[in-house]
Amino acid sequence: MATILALIGSARAWGNCEVLAREALAGAREVGAETLALMRLTDLRVEQCTGCMVCALRGQPCPLADDMAFLLDQVSRADAFLIAGPVYLVGPVAQAKRILDRLLMWSSAPEWAEVRPKAAITLTVGGLEPWRGVAIAFYNTLAMALGGRLMGWMSAYATGPGEVLLQPDALATARDLGRRLVSQEPMAPPPNVCPTCGADYFHIQGEHVVCPICGQEGRLTLDEGEPRVRFDADSRSERWTPSGFHHHIQDWVVPSGARFMAHRQEIKALRARYDDLGETWIRPPTPSL
Ligand SMILES: Cc1cc2nc3c(=O)[nH]c(=O)nc-3n(C[C@H](O)[C@H](O)[C@H](O)COP(=O)(O)O)c2cc1C
């Protein structure tokens, strides 16, 4: 009965992201998913967040008119969703970051705090593992910020479009994750990785480690001489859940408006120190239409 939506981060038709997404959809179909849909993120017109803050500080809808509402509507209609995205220059593809930036717009939708997260998985594809950078945790964060409850994630490494088809293990993992979208059985997180968002880099404060992406806390230990990052088996960071993100906005972002207003005149006066720089702004030529 389930409807599964695959969000593809790469613009390449039949690229590795699309192949893994299709494999995961095939896995979901095996265990009962009926409606399968694909959407290419690069087909969407997504404007860059301008930081106007009317969503957070005034509770007003985002004034940018583009395909964000369409995207959110499609995600909300699905029973479960996946994101398949490439590593570009050690990070996610820019369109995915643009979409995440725009999700501050949840500020103007208080009902978001009550949303029950739905099953989600992510499939990240890079060219080579040492260049994987921060993409995996990023796509996981995007999935959570879109209202996903992660059932698992994977990464694969392949360069030319579709080359991942030559890797049976990667296809099998994608298919297994696809099944989890329907069965809703989360995978066991790998060792030394943040169990909430999949980050494999941490802020180290003595023995205490903090995931820079989701704030999950853990401990650095030595296990027979091998360094390990340990987390409570059942503890998961709430930062990117609908209610967690809503609280961050209410508790920190909204009061930041009053803090700024209290100092606004002082800040304006302090700007005078740059009055005599004699600088010029350089702007691109106006495009001829
Ligand atoms: C602009 C660009 C930047 C890339 N940067 C990285 C990188 O930093 N690390 C990496 O592992 N792979 C990198 N790759 C390789 C892609 O992640 C890889 O080819 C992937 O399979 C692309 O997915 P697709 O086939 O679905 O488009 C880059 C590819 C492109 C086009």
CSV table of C-alpha atoms and ligand atoms in Angstrom, one decimal:
chain,number,residue,atom,x,y,z
A,1,MET,CA,0.0,0.0,0.0
A,2,ALA,CA,2.9,2.3,0.7
A,3,THR,CA,3.9,5.2,-1.6
A,4,ILE,CA,7.6,5.7,-1.8
A,5,LEU,CA,9.2,8.9,-3.1
A,6,ALA,CA,12.8,8.8,-4.4
A,7,LEU,CA,14.6,12.2,-4.4
A,8,ILE,CA,17.6,12.1,-6.7
A,9,GLY,CA,20.3,14.7,-6.1
A,10,SER,CA,22.3,14.2,-9.3
A,11,ALA,CA,21.3,15.8,-12.6
A,12,ARG,CA,22.8,12.8,-14.5
A,13,ALA,CA,20.2,10.6,-16.1
A,14,TRP,CA,20.9,6.9,-15.2
A,15,GLY,CA,23.7,8.1,-13.0
A,16,ASN,CA,24.8,6.1,-9.9
A,17,CYS,CA,22.3,7.9,-7.6
A,18,GLU,CA,19.4,7.0,-9.9
A,19,VAL,CA,20.5,3.4,-10.2
A,20,LEU,CA,20.8,3.0,-6.4
A,21,ALA,CA,17.5,4.8,-5.9
A,22,ARG,CA,15.8,2.4,-8.4
A,23,GLU,CA,17.4,-0.6,-6.6
A,24,ALA,CA,16.0,0.6,-3.3
A,25,LEU,CA,12.6,1.1,-4.9
A,26,ALA,CA,12.7,-2.4,-6.2
A,27,GLY,CA,13.4,-3.6,-2.6
A,28,ALA,CA,10.5,-1.6,-1.3
A,29,ARG,CA,8.2,-3.1,-4.0
A,30,GLU,CA,9.3,-6.6,-3.0
A,31,VAL,CA,7.8,-6.1,0.4
A,32,GLY,CA,4.6,-4.4,-0.6
A,33,ALA,CA,5.2,-0.8,-1.7
A,34,GLU,CA,2.8,-0.1,-4.6
A,35,THR,CA,3.4,3.5,-5.7
A,36,LEU,CA,6.9,4.4,-6.6
A,37,ALA,CA,7.9,7.9,-7.7
A,38,LEU,CA,11.2,9.6,-8.6
A,39,MET,CA,11.9,13.3,-8.5
A,40,ARG,CA,15.1,15.0,-9.5
A,41,LEU,CA,16.1,17.8,-7.1
A,42,THR,CA,17.7,19.6,-10.0
A,43,ASP,CA,14.3,19.8,-11.8
A,44,LEU,CA,13.1,22.0,-9.0
A,45,ARG,CA,13.5,25.8,-9.0
A,46,VAL,CA,14.8,26.5,-5.5
A,47,GLU,CA,15.7,30.1,-4.7
A,48,GLN,CA,18.5,30.8,-2.2
A,49,CYS,CA,17.4,31.8,1.3
A,50,THR,CA,18.0,35.5,1.7
A,51,GLY,CA,18.1,35.4,5.5
A,52,CYS,CA,15.2,37.9,5.7
A,53,MET,CA,14.0,35.8,8.8
A,54,VAL,CA,10.3,36.7,8.3
A,55,CYS,CA,9.5,33.0,8.8
A,56,ALA,CA,11.3,32.8,12.1
A,57,LEU,CA,10.8,36.2,13.6
A,58,ARG,CA,7.4,37.2,12.3
A,59,GLY,CA,5.9,33.7,11.7
A,60,GLN,CA,5.1,34.7,8.1
A,61,PRO,CA,5.3,32.3,5.2
A,62,CYS,CA,8.5,32.4,3.1
A,63,PRO,CA,8.2,35.1,0.5
A,64,LEU,CA,10.2,33.3,-2.1
A,65,ALA,CA,8.0,31.9,-4.8
A,66,ASP,CA,9.5,28.7,-6.2
A,67,ASP,CA,9.1,24.9,-6.0
A,68,MET,CA,9.8,24.4,-2.3
A,69,ALA,CA,6.1,24.2,-1.4
A,70,PHE,CA,5.7,21.6,-4.2
A,71,LEU,CA,8.6,19.6,-2.9
A,72,LEU,CA,7.3,19.6,0.7
A,73,ASP,CA,3.8,18.7,-0.5
A,74,GLN,CA,5.2,15.7,-2.4
A,75,VAL,CA,7.2,14.5,0.6
A,76,SER,CA,4.2,14.9,2.8
A,77,ARG,CA,2.1,12.7,0.5
A,78,ALA,CA,4.6,9.9,0.5
A,79,ASP,CA,4.5,7.2,3.2
A,80,ALA,CA,8.3,7.0,3.1
A,81,PHE,CA,11.1,8.6,1.1
A,82,LEU,CA,14.7,8.3,0.1
A,83,ILE,CA,17.4,10.7,-0.9
A,84,ALA,CA,20.1,9.5,-3.3
A,85,GLY,CA,22.8,12.1,-3.7
A,86,PRO,CA,26.3,12.4,-5.0
A,87,VAL,CA,29.4,13.7,-3.3
A,88,TYR,CA,30.5,16.9,-5.0
A,89,LEU,CA,33.7,18.5,-3.8
A,90,VAL,CA,33.6,16.6,-0.5
A,91,GLY,CA,30.1,17.7,0.3
A,92,PRO,CA,26.5,17.3,-0.9
A,93,VAL,CA,25.3,18.7,-4.2
A,94,ALA,CA,24.5,22.4,-3.9
A,95,GLN,CA,20.8,22.0,-4.6
A,96,ALA,CA,20.4,19.8,-1.6
A,97,LYS,CA,22.1,22.4,0.6
A,98,ARG,CA,19.8,25.1,-0.8
A,99,ILE,CA,16.8,23.0,0.1
A,100,LEU,CA,18.1,22.5,3.6
A,101,ASP,CA,18.7,26.2,4.1
A,102,ARG,CA,15.2,27.0,3.1
A,103,LEU,CA,13.8,24.6,5.7
A,104,LEU,CA,14.1,27.4,8.2
A,105,MET,CA,10.6,28.1,6.8
A,106,TRP,CA,9.3,25.4,9.2
A,107,SER,CA,9.4,28.3,11.7
A,108,SER,CA,6.3,29.7,10.3
A,109,ALA,CA,4.5,26.4,10.5
A,110,PRO,CA,4.1,25.6,14.2
A,111,GLU,CA,2.2,22.4,13.3
A,112,TRP,CA,5.6,21.1,12.1
A,113,ALA,CA,6.5,20.4,15.8
A,114,GLU,CA,3.7,17.8,15.9
A,115,VAL,CA,4.6,16.0,12.7
A,116,ARG,CA,5.3,12.3,13.1
A,117,PRO,CA,8.5,11.5,11.2
A,118,LYS,CA,8.2,8.9,8.4
A,119,ALA,CA,10.6,6.2,7.3
A,120,ALA,CA,13.5,7.5,5.2
A,121,ILE,CA,16.9,6.3,3.9
A,122,THR,CA,19.8,7.9,2.2
A,123,LEU,CA,22.1,6.6,-0.5
A,124,THR,CA,25.3,8.6,-1.1
A,125,VAL,CA,27.6,8.0,-4.1
A,126,GLY,CA,31.1,9.3,-4.3
A,127,GLY,CA,33.9,8.6,-6.7
A,128,LEU,CA,36.4,7.5,-4.1
A,129,GLU,CA,36.1,6.9,-0.4
A,130,PRO,CA,38.8,9.1,1.0
A,131,TRP,CA,37.1,12.0,-0.8
A,132,ARG,CA,33.7,11.3,0.8
A,133,GLY,CA,33.9,14.4,3.0
A,134,VAL,CA,30.8,15.4,4.8
A,135,ALA,CA,28.2,14.3,2.3
A,136,ILE,CA,26.7,11.2,4.1
A,137,ALA,CA,25.8,13.1,7.3
A,138,PHE,CA,24.6,16.0,5.3
A,139,TYR,CA,22.1,13.9,3.2
A,140,ASN,CA,21.0,12.2,6.5
A,141,THR,CA,20.4,15.6,8.0
A,142,LEU,CA,18.4,16.7,4.9
A,143,ALA,CA,16.2,13.6,5.2
A,144,MET,CA,15.6,14.3,8.9
A,145,ALA,CA,14.8,18.0,8.3
A,146,LEU,CA,12.3,16.9,5.7
A,147,GLY,CA,10.5,14.8,8.3
A,148,GLY,CA,12.3,11.5,7.9
A,149,ARG,CA,13.1,8.9,10.6
A,150,LEU,CA,16.2,7.2,9.3
A,151,MET,CA,15.9,3.5,8.7
A,152,GLY,CA,19.5,3.5,7.5
A,153,TRP,CA,22.0,4.9,5.0
A,154,MET,CA,24.8,3.7,2.7
A,155,SER,CA,27.6,5.0,0.6
A,156,ALA,CA,29.0,3.6,-2.6
A,157,TYR,CA,31.9,4.6,-4.7
A,158,ALA,CA,31.6,4.7,-8.5
A,159,THR,CA,32.5,7.4,-11.1
A,160,GLY,CA,31.0,7.0,-14.5
A,161,PRO,CA,27.2,7.0,-14.8
A,162,GLY,CA,25.7,3.7,-13.9
A,163,GLU,CA,29.1,2.1,-13.0
A,164,VAL,CA,27.6,1.1,-9.6
A,165,LEU,CA,25.7,-1.6,-11.5
A,166,LEU,CA,28.9,-3.5,-11.6
A,167,GLN,CA,28.9,-3.7,-7.7
A,168,PRO,CA,26.6,-6.4,-6.5
A,169,ASP,CA,27.3,-5.6,-2.9
A,170,ALA,CA,26.3,-2.0,-3.2
A,171,LEU,CA,23.1,-3.0,-5.1
A,172,ALA,CA,22.2,-5.5,-2.4
A,173,THR,CA,22.7,-2.9,0.4
A,174,ALA,CA,20.4,-0.5,-1.5
A,175,ARG,CA,17.8,-3.2,-2.0
A,176,ASP,CA,17.9,-4.1,1.7
A,177,LEU,CA,17.5,-0.4,2.7
A,178,GLY,CA,14.6,-0.1,0.3
A,179,ARG,CA,12.9,-3.0,2.1
A,180,ARG,CA,13.4,-1.2,5.4
A,181,LEU,CA,11.4,1.8,4.1
A,182,VAL,CA,8.4,-0.5,4.2
A,183,SER,CA,9.3,-2.9,7.1
A,184,GLN,CA,10.5,0.2,9.2
A,185,GLU,CA,13.2,-1.8,10.8
A,186,PRO,CA,16.2,0.5,11.3
A,187,MET,CA,19.6,-0.8,10.4
A,188,ALA,CA,22.3,-1.1,13.2
A,189,PRO,CA,24.6,1.9,12.9
A,190,PRO,CA,28.2,1.1,12.0
A,191,PRO,CA,30.9,1.5,14.7
A,192,ASN,CA,32.6,4.8,15.2
A,193,VAL,CA,29.9,6.6,13.4
A,194,CYS,CA,27.2,9.0,14.9
A,195,PRO,CA,24.1,6.7,15.3
A,196,THR,CA,21.8,9.6,14.6
A,197,CYS,CA,23.2,11.2,11.5
A,198,GLY,CA,26.0,9.0,10.3
A,199,ALA,CA,28.8,11.6,10.7
A,200,ASP,CA,32.2,10.1,11.1
A,201,TYR,CA,34.0,13.2,12.4
A,202,PHE,CA,33.5,14.7,15.9
A,203,HIS,CA,34.4,17.6,18.2
A,204,ILE,CA,36.7,16.1,20.8
A,205,GLN,CA,36.6,17.5,24.3
A,206,GLY,CA,38.8,15.2,26.4
A,207,GLU,CA,37.0,11.9,26.4
A,208,HIS,CA,33.8,13.5,25.5
A,209,VAL,CA,32.9,13.7,21.8
A,210,VAL,CA,30.1,15.7,20.2
A,211,CYS,CA,28.7,15.2,16.7
A,212,PRO,CA,29.0,18.6,15.0
A,213,ILE,CA,26.0,17.9,12.8
A,214,CYS,CA,23.3,16.7,15.2
A,215,GLY,CA,24.8,17.3,18.6
A,216,GLN,CA,24.8,13.6,19.6
A,217,GLU,CA,27.1,13.0,22.5
A,218,GLY,CA,29.5,10.1,23.0
A,219,ARG,CA,32.7,8.9,24.6
A,220,LEU,CA,36.2,8.3,23.1
A,221,THR,CA,37.5,5.1,24.5
A,222,LEU,CA,40.4,2.7,23.9
A,223,ASP,CA,39.3,-0.8,23.1
A,224,GLU,CA,42.4,-3.0,23.3
A,225,GLY,CA,44.5,-0.1,22.1
A,226,GLU,CA,42.1,0.8,19.3
A,227,PRO,CA,40.4,4.2,19.6
A,228,ARG,CA,36.6,3.9,19.5
A,229,VAL,CA,33.7,6.4,19.7
A,230,ARG,CA,31.0,5.0,21.9
A,231,PHE,CA,27.3,6.1,22.1
A,232,ASP,CA,24.5,5.0,24.3
A,233,ALA,CA,22.8,2.2,22.4
A,234,ASP,CA,19.3,3.8,22.6
A,235,SER,CA,20.2,7.4,22.6
A,236,ARG,CA,19.5,9.5,19.5
A,237,SER,CA,19.8,13.3,19.1
A,238,GLU,CA,16.6,15.1,18.7
A,239,ARG,CA,18.1,18.2,17.0
A,240,TRP,CA,16.7,17.5,13.5
A,241,THR,CA,13.3,15.9,14.5
A,242,PRO,CA,10.3,18.2,13.8
A,243,SER,CA,9.9,18.9,17.5
A,244,GLY,CA,13.6,19.3,18.1
A,245,PHE,CA,14.0,21.7,15.3
A,246,HIS,CA,10.9,23.6,16.3
A,247,HIS,CA,12.3,24.0,19.9
A,248,HIS,CA,15.6,25.3,18.5
A,249,ILE,CA,13.7,27.9,16.6
A,250,GLN,CA,11.5,28.9,19.5
A,251,ASP,CA,14.2,28.8,22.2
A,252,TRP,CA,17.2,30.3,20.3
A,253,VAL,CA,16.3,31.7,16.8
A,254,VAL,CA,13.2,33.7,17.9
A,255,PRO,CA,14.9,35.4,20.9
A,256,SER,CA,17.8,36.3,18.7
A,257,GLY,CA,15.5,38.9,17.1
A,258,ALA,CA,14.9,40.7,20.4
A,259,ARG,CA,18.7,40.5,21.2
A,260,PHE,CA,19.5,42.1,17.9
A,261,MET,CA,16.9,44.8,18.3
A,262,ALA,CA,18.3,45.7,21.7
A,263,HIS,CA,21.7,46.5,20.1
A,264,ARG,CA,20.6,47.7,16.7
A,265,GLN,CA,21.4,51.4,17.2
A,266,GLU,CA,24.8,50.5,18.8
A,267,ILE,CA,25.6,48.3,15.8
A,268,LYS,CA,24.6,51.0,13.4
A,269,ALA,CA,26.8,53.5,15.2
A,270,LEU,CA,29.8,51.1,15.2
A,271,ARG,CA,29.5,50.8,11.4
A,272,ALA,CA,30.9,54.3,11.2
A,273,ARG,CA,34.4,53.0,11.6
A,274,TYR,CA,34.2,51.7,7.9
A,275,ASP,CA,33.0,55.1,6.5
A,276,ASP,CA,36.4,56.1,5.2
A,277,LEU,CA,37.4,52.9,3.5
A,278,GLY,CA,36.7,54.3,0.0
A,279,GLU,CA,35.6,50.8,-1.1
A,280,THR,CA,33.6,50.0,-4.2
A,281,TRP,CA,31.1,47.1,-4.7
A,282,ILE,CA,31.7,45.0,-7.8
A,283,ARG,CA,28.6,43.5,-9.3
A,284,PRO,CA,28.2,41.3,-12.4
A,285,PRO,CA,26.9,43.0,-15.6
A,286,THR,CA,23.1,43.0,-15.8
A,287,PRO,CA,22.1,40.0,-17.9
A,288,SER,CA,20.5,41.0,-21.3
A,289,LEU,CA,17.2,39.2,-21.7
B,1,LIG,C1,31.5,18.3,-9.8
B,1,LIG,C2,31.9,17.0,-9.3
B,1,LIG,C3,32.5,16.9,-8.1
B,1,LIG,C4,32.8,15.7,-7.5
B,1,LIG,N1,33.5,15.6,-6.3
B,1,LIG,C5,33.7,14.5,-5.7
B,1,LIG,C6,34.3,14.4,-4.4
B,1,LIG,O1,34.7,15.4,-3.8
B,1,LIG,N2,34.4,13.2,-3.8
B,1,LIG,C7,34.0,12.0,-4.4
B,1,LIG,O2,34.2,11.0,-3.8
B,1,LIG,N3,33.5,12.1,-5.6
B,1,LIG,C8,33.3,13.2,-6.3
B,1,LIG,N4,32.7,13.3,-7.5
B,1,LIG,C9,32.3,12.0,-8.2
B,1,LIG,C10,30.8,11.7,-8.0
B,1,LIG,O3,30.4,11.8,-6.7
B,1,LIG,C11,30.5,10.3,-8.6
B,1,LIG,O4,30.8,10.3,-10.0
B,1,LIG,C12,29.1,9.9,-8.4
B,1,LIG,O5,28.9,8.6,-8.9
B,1,LIG,C13,28.1,10.8,-9.2
B,1,LIG,O6,26.8,10.3,-9.1
B,1,LIG,P1,25.8,10.3,-10.3
B,1,LIG,O7,26.4,9.2,-11.3
B,1,LIG,O8,24.5,9.9,-9.8
B,1,LIG,O9,25.8,11.6,-11.0
B,1,LIG,C14,32.4,14.5,-8.2
B,1,LIG,C15,31.7,14.6,-9.4
B,1,LIG,C16,31.5,15.8,-9.9
B,1,LIG,C17,30.7,15.9,-11.2
